[in-house]
Amino acid sequence: MRLRALLDTDALGLKLLGGEDELDRSVRGVMTTDLRDPSRYLSGGELVLTGLAWRRDADDSEPFVRLLVQSGVSALAAGEAELGSVPEDLVLACVRHRLPLFAVHESVAFATITEHVVRQVSGERAGDLAAVVDRHRRMMTSGPAGGGPDVVLDLLGTDLDLRAWVLSPTGRPVAGSKAAGPALPAEVCARLAAEHLAATRAGRRAPHRVPVAGSTYSVFPVRAGARTPQAAGVSREVRETVLSDWLLVVEADAGDWAEERLDLLYGVTQLIAVERDRRDAARTVRRRLAQEVLELVQTGAAPAEIAARLRVAAPVLLPGLGAAPHWQVVVARVEWEDGATETGPVAQSLLEEILVDPHAAGPEHSDRIAVAHTGDEAVALVPLPAVSTEHDGSETGVLADALLESVREPLSAGLDGDGRVTLGVSAAVHSAEGLRGALEEARHARRVAAARPGRVCAAGHQELASHVLLLPFVPDDVRRAFTARLLDPLRDYDRRHRAELIPTLEAFLDSDGSWTRCANRLHLHVNTLRYRVGRIEQLTGRDLSRLEDKLDFFLALRMS
């Protein structure tokens, strides 16, 4: 029942002293107390009745109210029989803590209020149980048959007054009920997805409770067997699904829900899972096309044969497009700490989820992507209707930085301590002849990403034009020997003489060998700078006026 209903019952003799804006709070029980600290007997949602025997002076009101608020009570009702009226200090304390406060007339017994509340709450619970059973039957019979998850979410909104959304594992909105109103902010979606992935990997039982931006959300995984608690360890099954499962988000704290209502929500996840399975079945054609093209490219088939397969793929991926599109290749790899194999299907499902405009909503937007897998690697063929050039000269399409930014937070949480995801993105190509190079380019970019720290890393084709491309493929022992030979003499000298030769070398290279710019940057006289550079050359046997030696120093600093 709602607090507002108490005021509408004249027989209870209640007078509102504060908290008019909070009257829509629900009451789940009632408790009478005159203890100074009754918190250990409170579970939240109660109407607390007190005769004020705990109050000795005005200073007692603030701690008493604070304890009630921390315990999550719905309201406080104070009797007037003891003091004749409710003390002003108690009124002010309740106002400060936004706790609704009622005065109980001295002619009304607390037992009368208790009996009324218990009778109302018990009746509502019985009615709610019957309603839940009826709603469950309605949802199971009138759930979507190709209509998308929105149909089920609308039923949640109209029948249970719940704001609900379906998100991808990276936090992309897939569906939302009409009652949900405006879309959730992107940062909230990312946080919800991250918390869900982390909780699932940790084996915590769903639903997962996530407080974000002043609201509490409950997150349910959308997969078969969602009610089954995970074991303490991370199973292979969780690894295969956690990076691709959708999640149902409800703006409510499901921790205090009745079992019947939880069952209803798990039934909803099963209906949404049916929609997900339907969408995955529709991807079968696109996966097969991608697999055929990948096999042709990898086996060295003639460009004409590859072009023929692309002409078949273009209408499926971009229906209604007149001319053949440009293509990009994105390569992904998922690696687990224990070296588990056969991660290709996991990477395939993940790519199908993340290669979507993060601002696009709905389950069908990712259906314009064809993803194949081979071994522990997934390869996506991304069609582009056209390739335009921005003002800065960069091409549009899938950009590694933007892709990484949209998935890093949630996926890092889902992989923490156990695995990595690395991504490589090629430049756009416009013909079958360029597809083989695009595949190799994406694979090289992924290797560059794999050499970087972090659970989720990506690299694009733009980075392959740099000498830095060479660094990830240098064996560790060769790196150590190379950097030690060039830099250890300088480090030892700096340690003994505090000469700052290493910072001087870095600044000199960053200044392109300009004595004046480097001296100004280090706030040194040019003669002092020349002395330091001379010492560097003497200790290493190199000449910083030679391009070869400059490049060796630059690479050594980057690898150190």
Coordinates of C-alpha atoms in Angstrom, one line a residue:
M1 CA 0.0 0.0 0.0
R2 CA 1.0 3.7 -0.4
L3 CA 1.5 6.2 2.4
R4 CA -1.0 8.4 0.7
A5 CA -3.7 5.8 1.4
L6 CA -3.1 6.2 5.2
L7 CA -4.2 9.8 5.0
D8 CA -7.3 8.9 3.1
T9 CA -8.5 6.7 6.0
D10 CA -10.2 9.0 8.6
A11 CA -10.4 6.3 11.2
L12 CA -6.6 6.2 11.6
G13 CA -6.5 9.9 12.8
L14 CA -3.2 10.6 11.1
K15 CA -2.0 14.2 10.4
L16 CA 0.9 14.8 8.0
L17 CA 3.7 17.0 9.5
G18 CA 6.2 16.6 6.7
G19 CA 7.2 14.7 3.6
E20 CA 4.3 15.5 1.3
D21 CA 6.5 14.8 -1.8
E22 CA 7.2 11.3 -0.5
L23 CA 3.7 10.0 -0.1
D24 CA 4.0 7.6 -3.1
R25 CA 6.3 5.4 -1.0
S26 CA 5.0 1.9 -0.5
V27 CA 4.5 0.3 3.0
R28 CA 5.4 -3.4 3.4
G29 CA 4.9 -3.7 7.1
V30 CA 4.4 -1.9 10.4
M31 CA 6.5 -1.8 13.7
T32 CA 5.9 -0.2 17.1
T33 CA 9.0 0.8 19.1
D34 CA 10.3 3.1 21.8
L35 CA 13.9 1.9 21.5
R36 CA 16.6 4.5 21.0
D37 CA 18.0 2.2 18.2
P38 CA 15.5 -0.1 16.7
S39 CA 17.5 -0.6 13.5
R40 CA 18.3 -4.3 14.2
Y41 CA 14.6 -5.1 14.0
L42 CA 13.9 -3.3 10.8
S43 CA 14.2 -4.7 7.2
G44 CA 13.0 -1.7 5.2
G45 CA 9.7 -0.5 4.0
E46 CA 8.0 -0.3 7.4
L47 CA 5.7 2.4 8.9
V48 CA 7.3 2.9 12.4
L49 CA 5.0 3.8 15.2
T50 CA 6.5 5.4 18.3
G51 CA 5.2 6.9 21.6
L52 CA 8.4 9.0 21.9
A53 CA 9.5 7.4 25.2
W54 CA 13.0 7.2 23.7
R55 CA 13.3 11.0 23.6
R56 CA 14.9 12.7 26.6
D57 CA 15.8 16.0 25.0
A58 CA 15.9 17.7 21.6
D59 CA 19.3 16.2 20.7
D60 CA 17.9 12.7 20.6
S61 CA 15.7 13.3 17.5
E62 CA 18.5 13.6 14.9
P63 CA 20.2 10.2 15.6
F64 CA 16.9 8.4 15.9
V65 CA 15.7 9.6 12.5
R66 CA 19.0 9.0 10.9
L67 CA 18.9 5.3 12.1
L68 CA 15.4 4.9 10.6
V69 CA 16.4 6.3 7.3
Q70 CA 19.5 4.1 7.1
S71 CA 17.3 1.1 7.7
G72 CA 15.0 2.1 4.8
V73 CA 11.8 2.7 6.6
S74 CA 9.0 4.3 4.6
A75 CA 7.6 6.7 7.3
L76 CA 7.4 7.6 11.0
A77 CA 4.2 8.1 13.0
A78 CA 4.6 9.7 16.4
G79 CA 1.8 9.6 19.0
E80 CA 0.7 12.8 20.7
A81 CA -0.5 11.1 24.0
E82 CA 2.9 11.4 25.8
L83 CA 3.9 15.0 25.0
G84 CA 0.6 16.5 23.8
S85 CA 2.2 17.3 20.4
V86 CA 5.1 16.1 18.2
P87 CA 8.3 18.0 19.1
E88 CA 9.6 20.5 16.6
D89 CA 13.1 19.0 16.7
L90 CA 11.7 15.7 15.5
V91 CA 9.8 17.5 12.7
L92 CA 12.9 19.3 11.6
A93 CA 15.0 16.1 11.7
C94 CA 12.5 14.3 9.5
V95 CA 12.5 17.2 7.0
R96 CA 16.3 17.1 6.8
H97 CA 16.3 13.4 6.0
R98 CA 13.2 13.5 3.8
L99 CA 11.4 11.0 6.0
P100 CA 7.5 11.4 6.0
L101 CA 6.2 12.1 9.5
F102 CA 2.7 11.6 10.8
A103 CA 1.1 12.7 14.1
V104 CA -1.2 10.1 15.7
H105 CA -4.1 11.6 17.6
E106 CA -4.1 10.5 21.3
S107 CA -7.6 8.9 20.8
V108 CA -6.2 6.4 18.2
A109 CA -4.5 3.2 19.4
F110 CA -1.4 2.0 17.7
A111 CA -3.1 -1.4 17.4
T112 CA -5.7 0.1 15.2
I113 CA -3.1 1.4 12.7
T114 CA -1.2 -1.8 12.9
E115 CA -4.3 -4.0 12.1
H116 CA -5.2 -1.7 9.2
V117 CA -1.8 -1.8 7.6
V118 CA -1.4 -5.5 8.0
R119 CA -4.8 -6.2 6.5
Q120 CA -4.1 -4.0 3.5
V121 CA -0.6 -5.3 2.8
S122 CA -1.7 -8.9 3.1
G123 CA -4.6 -8.4 0.7
E124 CA -2.4 -6.6 -1.8
R125 CA 0.1 -9.4 -1.7
A126 CA -2.6 -12.0 -2.4
G127 CA -3.9 -9.9 -5.2
D128 CA -0.4 -9.3 -6.6
L129 CA 0.3 -13.0 -6.6
A130 CA -2.9 -13.7 -8.6
A131 CA -2.0 -10.8 -11.0
V132 CA 1.5 -12.1 -11.5
V133 CA 0.3 -15.5 -12.4
D134 CA -2.2 -14.0 -14.9
R135 CA 0.5 -11.7 -16.4
H136 CA 2.9 -14.6 -16.8
R137 CA 0.3 -16.5 -18.7
R138 CA -0.5 -13.5 -20.9
M139 CA 3.2 -12.8 -21.7
M140 CA 3.9 -16.4 -22.5
T141 CA 0.9 -16.5 -24.9
S142 CA 1.1 -13.1 -26.5
G143 CA 4.9 -12.7 -26.5
P144 CA 6.6 -11.7 -29.7
A145 CA 6.7 -13.9 -32.8
G146 CA 9.2 -11.9 -34.7
G147 CA 8.0 -8.6 -33.3
G148 CA 11.1 -7.9 -31.4
P149 CA 11.8 -7.6 -27.6
D150 CA 9.9 -4.2 -27.5
V151 CA 6.5 -6.1 -27.4
V152 CA 7.5 -7.9 -24.1
L153 CA 9.0 -4.8 -22.6
D154 CA 5.8 -2.9 -23.3
L155 CA 3.8 -5.5 -21.4
L156 CA 6.2 -5.0 -18.4
G157 CA 5.5 -1.3 -18.6
T158 CA 1.7 -1.5 -18.8
D159 CA 1.1 -4.4 -16.5
L160 CA 3.8 -4.0 -13.8
D161 CA 4.7 -0.4 -14.2
L162 CA 8.4 -1.3 -14.8
R163 CA 10.8 0.7 -16.9
A164 CA 12.9 -1.9 -18.8
W165 CA 15.5 -2.1 -21.5
V166 CA 17.5 -4.8 -23.4
L167 CA 21.2 -4.1 -23.8
S168 CA 24.0 -5.8 -25.7
P169 CA 27.0 -7.1 -23.7
T170 CA 28.8 -3.8 -24.5
G171 CA 25.8 -1.6 -23.4
R172 CA 24.3 -0.8 -26.8
P173 CA 20.5 -0.3 -26.4
V174 CA 18.7 -3.1 -28.2
A175 CA 15.2 -2.4 -27.1
G176 CA 13.2 -0.4 -24.6
S177 CA 9.6 -0.2 -23.4
K178 CA 7.4 2.8 -24.3
A179 CA 7.0 3.4 -20.6
A180 CA 10.8 3.6 -20.2
G181 CA 10.8 7.1 -21.7
P182 CA 14.1 8.6 -22.9
A183 CA 16.9 6.2 -23.7
L184 CA 19.4 5.5 -21.0
P185 CA 22.6 7.7 -21.2
A186 CA 25.5 5.9 -22.8
E187 CA 27.6 6.1 -19.7
V188 CA 24.8 4.4 -17.7
C189 CA 24.5 1.6 -20.3
A190 CA 28.2 1.0 -20.2
R191 CA 28.3 0.8 -16.4
L192 CA 25.4 -1.6 -16.3
A193 CA 27.0 -3.9 -18.9
A194 CA 30.3 -3.7 -17.1
E195 CA 28.8 -4.6 -13.7
H196 CA 26.8 -7.4 -15.3
L197 CA 29.8 -9.0 -17.0
A198 CA 31.9 -8.7 -13.9
A199 CA 29.2 -10.3 -11.7
T200 CA 28.6 -13.1 -14.2
R201 CA 32.3 -13.9 -14.5
A202 CA 32.6 -13.9 -10.7
G203 CA 29.8 -16.5 -10.5
R204 CA 27.4 -14.2 -8.6
R205 CA 23.7 -15.2 -8.8
A206 CA 21.4 -13.0 -10.9
P207 CA 19.7 -10.6 -10.9
H208 CA 22.6 -8.3 -10.4
R209 CA 21.8 -5.1 -8.4
V210 CA 23.6 -2.0 -9.8
P211 CA 23.2 1.5 -8.3
V212 CA 24.0 4.1 -11.0
A213 CA 23.4 7.9 -11.0
G214 CA 20.9 7.9 -8.1
S215 CA 18.8 5.0 -9.4
T216 CA 18.9 1.3 -8.7
Y217 CA 18.8 -1.2 -11.6
S218 CA 18.4 -5.0 -11.6
V219 CA 20.1 -6.8 -14.4
F220 CA 19.0 -10.3 -15.7
P221 CA 21.0 -12.3 -18.2
V222 CA 19.1 -13.2 -21.4
R223 CA 20.1 -16.8 -21.9
A224 CA 18.8 -20.3 -21.4
G225 CA 19.0 -21.5 -17.8
A226 CA 19.4 -18.0 -16.3
R227 CA 18.1 -19.2 -12.9
T228 CA 21.0 -21.6 -12.5
P229 CA 23.6 -20.2 -10.1
Q230 CA 27.1 -20.4 -11.5
A231 CA 29.7 -22.4 -9.7
A232 CA 32.4 -20.6 -7.7
G233 CA 34.9 -21.0 -10.6
V234 CA 34.5 -19.6 -14.1
S235 CA 33.2 -22.4 -16.3
R236 CA 33.9 -22.9 -20.0
E237 CA 30.2 -22.3 -20.7
V238 CA 30.3 -18.8 -19.1
R239 CA 33.3 -18.0 -21.3
E240 CA 31.4 -19.0 -24.4
T241 CA 28.4 -16.8 -23.7
V242 CA 29.2 -13.9 -21.4
L243 CA 30.7 -11.8 -24.2
S244 CA 27.7 -12.1 -26.4
D245 CA 24.6 -12.4 -24.1
W246 CA 22.0 -9.7 -24.0
L247 CA 20.9 -8.4 -20.7
L248 CA 17.5 -7.3 -19.4
V249 CA 17.7 -4.1 -17.3
V250 CA 14.8 -3.1 -15.0
E251 CA 14.8 0.1 -13.1
A252 CA 13.9 -1.4 -9.7
D253 CA 15.6 -3.2 -6.8
A254 CA 14.7 -6.9 -7.3
G255 CA 16.3 -7.8 -4.1
D256 CA 13.0 -7.4 -2.2
W257 CA 10.8 -8.9 -4.8
A258 CA 8.6 -11.9 -4.2
E259 CA 9.7 -15.2 -5.8
E260 CA 6.6 -15.1 -8.1
R261 CA 7.6 -11.7 -9.6
L262 CA 11.2 -12.9 -10.1
D263 CA 9.9 -16.0 -11.9
L264 CA 7.9 -13.6 -14.2
L265 CA 11.0 -11.6 -15.1
Y266 CA 12.9 -14.8 -15.8
G267 CA 10.1 -15.8 -18.1
V268 CA 10.5 -12.5 -19.9
T269 CA 14.2 -13.2 -20.4
Q270 CA 13.3 -16.5 -22.0
L271 CA 10.9 -14.7 -24.4
I272 CA 13.6 -12.3 -25.3
A273 CA 16.1 -15.2 -25.8
V274 CA 13.6 -16.6 -28.4
E275 CA 13.9 -13.3 -30.3
R276 CA 17.7 -13.5 -30.0
D277 CA 17.7 -17.0 -31.3
R278 CA 15.5 -15.9 -34.2
R279 CA 17.9 -13.1 -35.0
D280 CA 20.9 -15.4 -34.8
A281 CA 19.3 -17.9 -37.2
A282 CA 18.8 -15.1 -39.7
R283 CA 22.6 -14.5 -39.5
T284 CA 23.3 -17.9 -40.8
V285 CA 23.3 -16.8 -44.4
R286 CA 25.6 -13.9 -43.7
R287 CA 28.0 -16.1 -41.7
R288 CA 28.1 -18.6 -44.6
L289 CA 28.9 -15.8 -47.1
A290 CA 31.7 -14.5 -45.0
Q291 CA 33.1 -18.0 -44.5
E292 CA 33.1 -18.6 -48.3
V293 CA 34.8 -15.3 -49.0
L294 CA 37.4 -15.8 -46.3
E295 CA 38.3 -19.3 -47.6
L296 CA 38.6 -18.0 -51.1
V297 CA 40.9 -15.2 -50.0
Q298 CA 43.1 -17.4 -47.8
T299 CA 43.5 -20.1 -50.5
G300 CA 44.6 -17.6 -53.1
A301 CA 41.6 -17.8 -55.3
A302 CA 41.4 -15.7 -58.4
P303 CA 40.2 -12.1 -57.9
A304 CA 37.3 -12.8 -60.3
E305 CA 36.1 -15.7 -58.2
I306 CA 36.2 -13.5 -55.0
A307 CA 34.5 -10.7 -56.8
A308 CA 31.6 -13.0 -57.8
R309 CA 31.1 -14.0 -54.2
L310 CA 31.2 -10.3 -53.2
R311 CA 28.5 -9.5 -55.7
V312 CA 26.3 -12.2 -54.1
A313 CA 27.1 -10.8 -50.6
A314 CA 26.4 -7.1 -51.4
P315 CA 22.6 -7.4 -51.9
V316 CA 22.2 -9.5 -48.8
L317 CA 24.2 -7.1 -46.6
L318 CA 23.0 -3.9 -48.2
P319 CA 19.7 -4.5 -50.0
G320 CA 18.7 -1.9 -52.5
L321 CA 22.3 -0.7 -53.1
G322 CA 23.0 -0.1 -56.8
A323 CA 26.8 -0.2 -57.0
A324 CA 29.1 -2.6 -55.3
P325 CA 30.2 -1.2 -51.9
H326 CA 33.6 -0.7 -50.4
W327 CA 34.7 -3.2 -47.8
Q328 CA 36.6 -3.2 -44.6
V329 CA 38.0 -6.1 -42.7
V330 CA 38.0 -6.3 -38.9
V331 CA 39.9 -9.2 -37.1
A332 CA 39.3 -10.1 -33.5
R333 CA 40.8 -12.6 -31.1
V334 CA 39.8 -13.7 -27.6
E335 CA 42.5 -15.2 -25.5
W336 CA 42.1 -16.8 -22.0
E337 CA 44.9 -16.9 -19.4
D338 CA 44.9 -20.7 -19.3
G339 CA 45.4 -21.0 -23.1
A340 CA 41.9 -22.4 -23.8
T341 CA 41.5 -23.1 -27.5
E342 CA 38.5 -22.8 -29.9
T343 CA 37.8 -19.2 -29.1
G344 CA 36.9 -18.4 -32.7
P345 CA 33.1 -18.8 -32.2
V346 CA 33.3 -16.5 -29.1
A347 CA 35.2 -13.9 -31.0
Q348 CA 32.6 -14.2 -33.9
S349 CA 29.6 -13.6 -31.6
L350 CA 31.4 -10.7 -30.0
L351 CA 32.3 -9.0 -33.3
E352 CA 28.6 -9.4 -34.4
E353 CA 27.6 -7.4 -31.3
I354 CA 30.3 -4.7 -31.3
L355 CA 30.5 -3.8 -35.0
V356 CA 27.4 -1.7 -34.7
D357 CA 27.1 2.0 -34.4
P358 CA 26.9 2.5 -30.6
H359 CA 24.2 5.2 -31.2
A360 CA 22.0 2.8 -33.2
A361 CA 19.2 1.0 -31.3
G362 CA 17.4 -2.1 -32.1
P363 CA 18.2 -5.8 -32.8
E364 CA 18.5 -5.6 -36.6
H365 CA 21.2 -3.0 -37.1
S366 CA 24.0 -5.6 -36.7
D367 CA 22.5 -7.7 -39.5
R368 CA 24.6 -5.7 -42.0
I369 CA 27.8 -7.5 -41.0
A370 CA 29.1 -10.8 -42.1
V371 CA 31.5 -12.6 -39.6
A372 CA 33.4 -15.8 -40.1
H373 CA 35.8 -17.5 -37.8
T374 CA 38.8 -19.7 -38.3
G375 CA 40.6 -21.3 -35.4
D376 CA 40.9 -18.8 -32.6
E377 CA 40.3 -15.8 -34.8
A378 CA 37.1 -14.0 -36.1
V379 CA 37.0 -12.1 -39.4
A380 CA 34.3 -9.6 -40.2
L381 CA 33.5 -8.3 -43.6
V382 CA 32.0 -4.9 -43.2
P383 CA 30.3 -3.3 -46.2
L384 CA 30.4 0.4 -46.7
P385 CA 28.0 2.0 -49.2
A386 CA 30.6 4.6 -50.0
V387 CA 33.9 5.9 -48.6
S388 CA 34.1 9.6 -48.1
T389 CA 37.1 11.7 -46.9
E390 CA 36.8 14.0 -43.9
H391 CA 38.3 17.5 -43.8
D392 CA 41.5 16.2 -42.1
G393 CA 42.0 13.6 -44.8
S394 CA 40.9 10.6 -42.8
E395 CA 38.5 8.1 -44.3
T396 CA 35.1 7.3 -42.8
G397 CA 34.1 3.7 -41.9
V398 CA 35.0 1.6 -38.9
L399 CA 37.6 3.4 -36.9
A400 CA 39.8 1.5 -34.4
D401 CA 39.8 4.3 -31.7
A402 CA 36.0 4.7 -31.8
L403 CA 35.4 1.0 -31.8
L404 CA 37.7 0.6 -28.8
E405 CA 36.1 3.5 -26.9
S406 CA 32.6 2.0 -27.3
V407 CA 33.5 -1.4 -25.8
R408 CA 36.5 -1.0 -23.5
E409 CA 34.8 -0.4 -20.2
P410 CA 32.3 -3.2 -20.2
L411 CA 34.5 -5.8 -21.9
S412 CA 37.5 -5.0 -19.6
A413 CA 35.2 -5.8 -16.6
G414 CA 34.0 -9.0 -18.2
L415 CA 37.6 -10.1 -18.9
D416 CA 39.3 -8.9 -15.8
G417 CA 41.9 -11.3 -14.5
D418 CA 41.2 -14.0 -17.1
G419 CA 41.4 -13.0 -20.8
R420 CA 42.0 -10.4 -23.5
V421 CA 40.2 -9.1 -26.6
T422 CA 42.4 -7.7 -29.4
L423 CA 41.0 -6.0 -32.6
G424 CA 42.6 -5.0 -35.8
V425 CA 40.9 -2.8 -38.5
S426 CA 41.9 -2.5 -42.2
A427 CA 41.6 0.4 -44.5
A428 CA 38.6 0.4 -46.9
V429 CA 39.1 -1.4 -50.3
H430 CA 36.9 -1.2 -53.3
S431 CA 37.7 -4.4 -55.2
A432 CA 38.3 -8.1 -54.8
E433 CA 42.0 -7.5 -55.6
G434 CA 42.3 -5.4 -52.4
L435 CA 40.6 -7.8 -50.1
R436 CA 43.6 -10.1 -49.5
G437 CA 45.7 -7.1 -48.5
A438 CA 42.9 -5.8 -46.3
L439 CA 42.8 -9.1 -44.4
E440 CA 46.6 -9.1 -43.9
E441 CA 46.5 -5.5 -42.9
A442 CA 43.8 -6.1 -40.2
R443 CA 45.7 -9.1 -38.9
H444 CA 48.9 -7.1 -38.6
A445 CA 47.0 -4.3 -36.8
R446 CA 45.6 -6.8 -34.4
R447 CA 49.1 -8.0 -33.6
V448 CA 50.1 -4.4 -32.9
A449 CA 47.1 -4.2 -30.5
A450 CA 48.1 -7.4 -28.9
A451 CA 51.6 -6.0 -28.0
R452 CA 49.9 -3.2 -25.9
P453 CA 48.9 -3.5 -22.2
G454 CA 45.3 -3.8 -21.3
R455 CA 42.4 -6.3 -21.4
V456 CA 40.8 -4.7 -24.6
C457 CA 43.1 -3.2 -27.3
A458 CA 42.6 -2.2 -30.9
A459 CA 44.7 -0.8 -33.7
G460 CA 43.9 0.6 -37.1
H461 CA 45.6 0.6 -40.5
Q462 CA 46.8 4.2 -39.9
E463 CA 49.3 2.9 -37.4
L464 CA 50.9 0.4 -39.8
A465 CA 52.7 3.1 -41.7
S466 CA 54.9 3.9 -38.7
H467 CA 58.2 2.3 -37.7
V468 CA 56.5 1.5 -34.5
L469 CA 54.9 -1.4 -36.4
L470 CA 58.2 -3.2 -36.1
L471 CA 58.4 -3.1 -32.4
P472 CA 55.8 -5.7 -31.3
F473 CA 57.5 -8.4 -33.4
V474 CA 61.0 -8.0 -31.9
P475 CA 61.6 -11.0 -29.5
D476 CA 61.9 -9.9 -25.8
D477 CA 65.5 -11.1 -25.5
V478 CA 66.5 -9.1 -28.6
R479 CA 64.8 -6.0 -27.2
R480 CA 66.6 -6.3 -23.9
A481 CA 70.0 -6.8 -25.5
F482 CA 69.5 -3.9 -27.9
T483 CA 68.2 -1.4 -25.3
A484 CA 70.9 -2.5 -22.7
R485 CA 73.7 -1.9 -25.2
L486 CA 72.6 1.6 -26.0
L487 CA 71.0 2.9 -22.9
D488 CA 72.6 1.1 -19.9
P489 CA 75.8 3.2 -20.1
L490 CA 73.7 6.4 -20.0
R491 CA 71.6 5.1 -17.1
D492 CA 74.6 4.2 -15.1
Y493 CA 76.2 7.6 -15.7
D494 CA 73.0 9.4 -14.7
R495 CA 72.8 7.3 -11.5
R496 CA 76.3 8.2 -10.5
H497 CA 76.5 11.8 -11.6
R498 CA 72.8 12.9 -11.9
A499 CA 73.6 14.2 -15.4
E500 CA 70.1 13.7 -16.9
L501 CA 71.5 12.2 -20.1
I502 CA 68.5 10.1 -20.8
P503 CA 66.0 13.1 -20.6
T504 CA 68.4 15.1 -22.7
L505 CA 68.5 12.4 -25.3
E506 CA 64.7 12.2 -25.4
A507 CA 64.4 15.9 -25.7
F508 CA 67.0 16.1 -28.5
L509 CA 65.3 13.5 -30.6
D510 CA 61.9 15.1 -30.0
S511 CA 63.3 18.4 -31.2
D512 CA 64.5 16.8 -34.4
G513 CA 68.1 17.5 -33.5
S514 CA 67.6 21.3 -33.3
W515 CA 70.1 22.6 -30.7
T516 CA 68.2 25.8 -30.1
R517 CA 64.8 24.3 -29.6
C518 CA 66.1 21.5 -27.4
A519 CA 68.1 24.0 -25.3
N520 CA 65.0 26.2 -24.8
R521 CA 62.9 23.1 -24.0
L522 CA 65.4 22.0 -21.3
H523 CA 66.1 25.6 -20.1
L524 CA 69.8 25.0 -20.8
H525 CA 72.6 27.0 -22.4
V526 CA 73.4 25.6 -25.9
N527 CA 77.0 24.9 -24.7
T528 CA 75.7 22.8 -21.8
L529 CA 73.5 20.9 -24.2
R530 CA 76.4 20.3 -26.6
Y531 CA 78.5 19.0 -23.6
R532 CA 75.7 16.5 -22.7
V533 CA 75.2 15.3 -26.2
G534 CA 79.0 14.9 -26.6
R535 CA 79.0 12.8 -23.4
I536 CA 76.2 10.6 -24.8
E537 CA 78.2 10.0 -28.0
Q538 CA 81.3 9.2 -26.0
L539 CA 79.6 6.7 -23.7
T540 CA 77.8 4.9 -26.5
G541 CA 80.2 5.2 -29.4
R542 CA 77.3 6.7 -31.6
D543 CA 77.1 9.9 -33.5
L544 CA 73.8 11.8 -33.1
S545 CA 74.3 13.7 -36.3
R546 CA 73.8 10.4 -38.3
L547 CA 70.2 9.4 -39.1
E548 CA 71.0 5.7 -38.4
D549 CA 72.2 6.4 -34.9
K550 CA 69.3 8.7 -34.2
L551 CA 66.8 6.0 -35.3
D552 CA 68.5 3.4 -33.1
F553 CA 68.3 5.6 -30.1
F554 CA 64.6 6.4 -30.8
L555 CA 63.7 2.7 -31.1
A556 CA 65.7 1.8 -27.9
L557 CA 63.8 4.5 -26.0
R558 CA 60.4 3.2 -27.3
M559 CA 61.2 -0.4 -26.4
S560 CA 62.6 0.4 -23.0

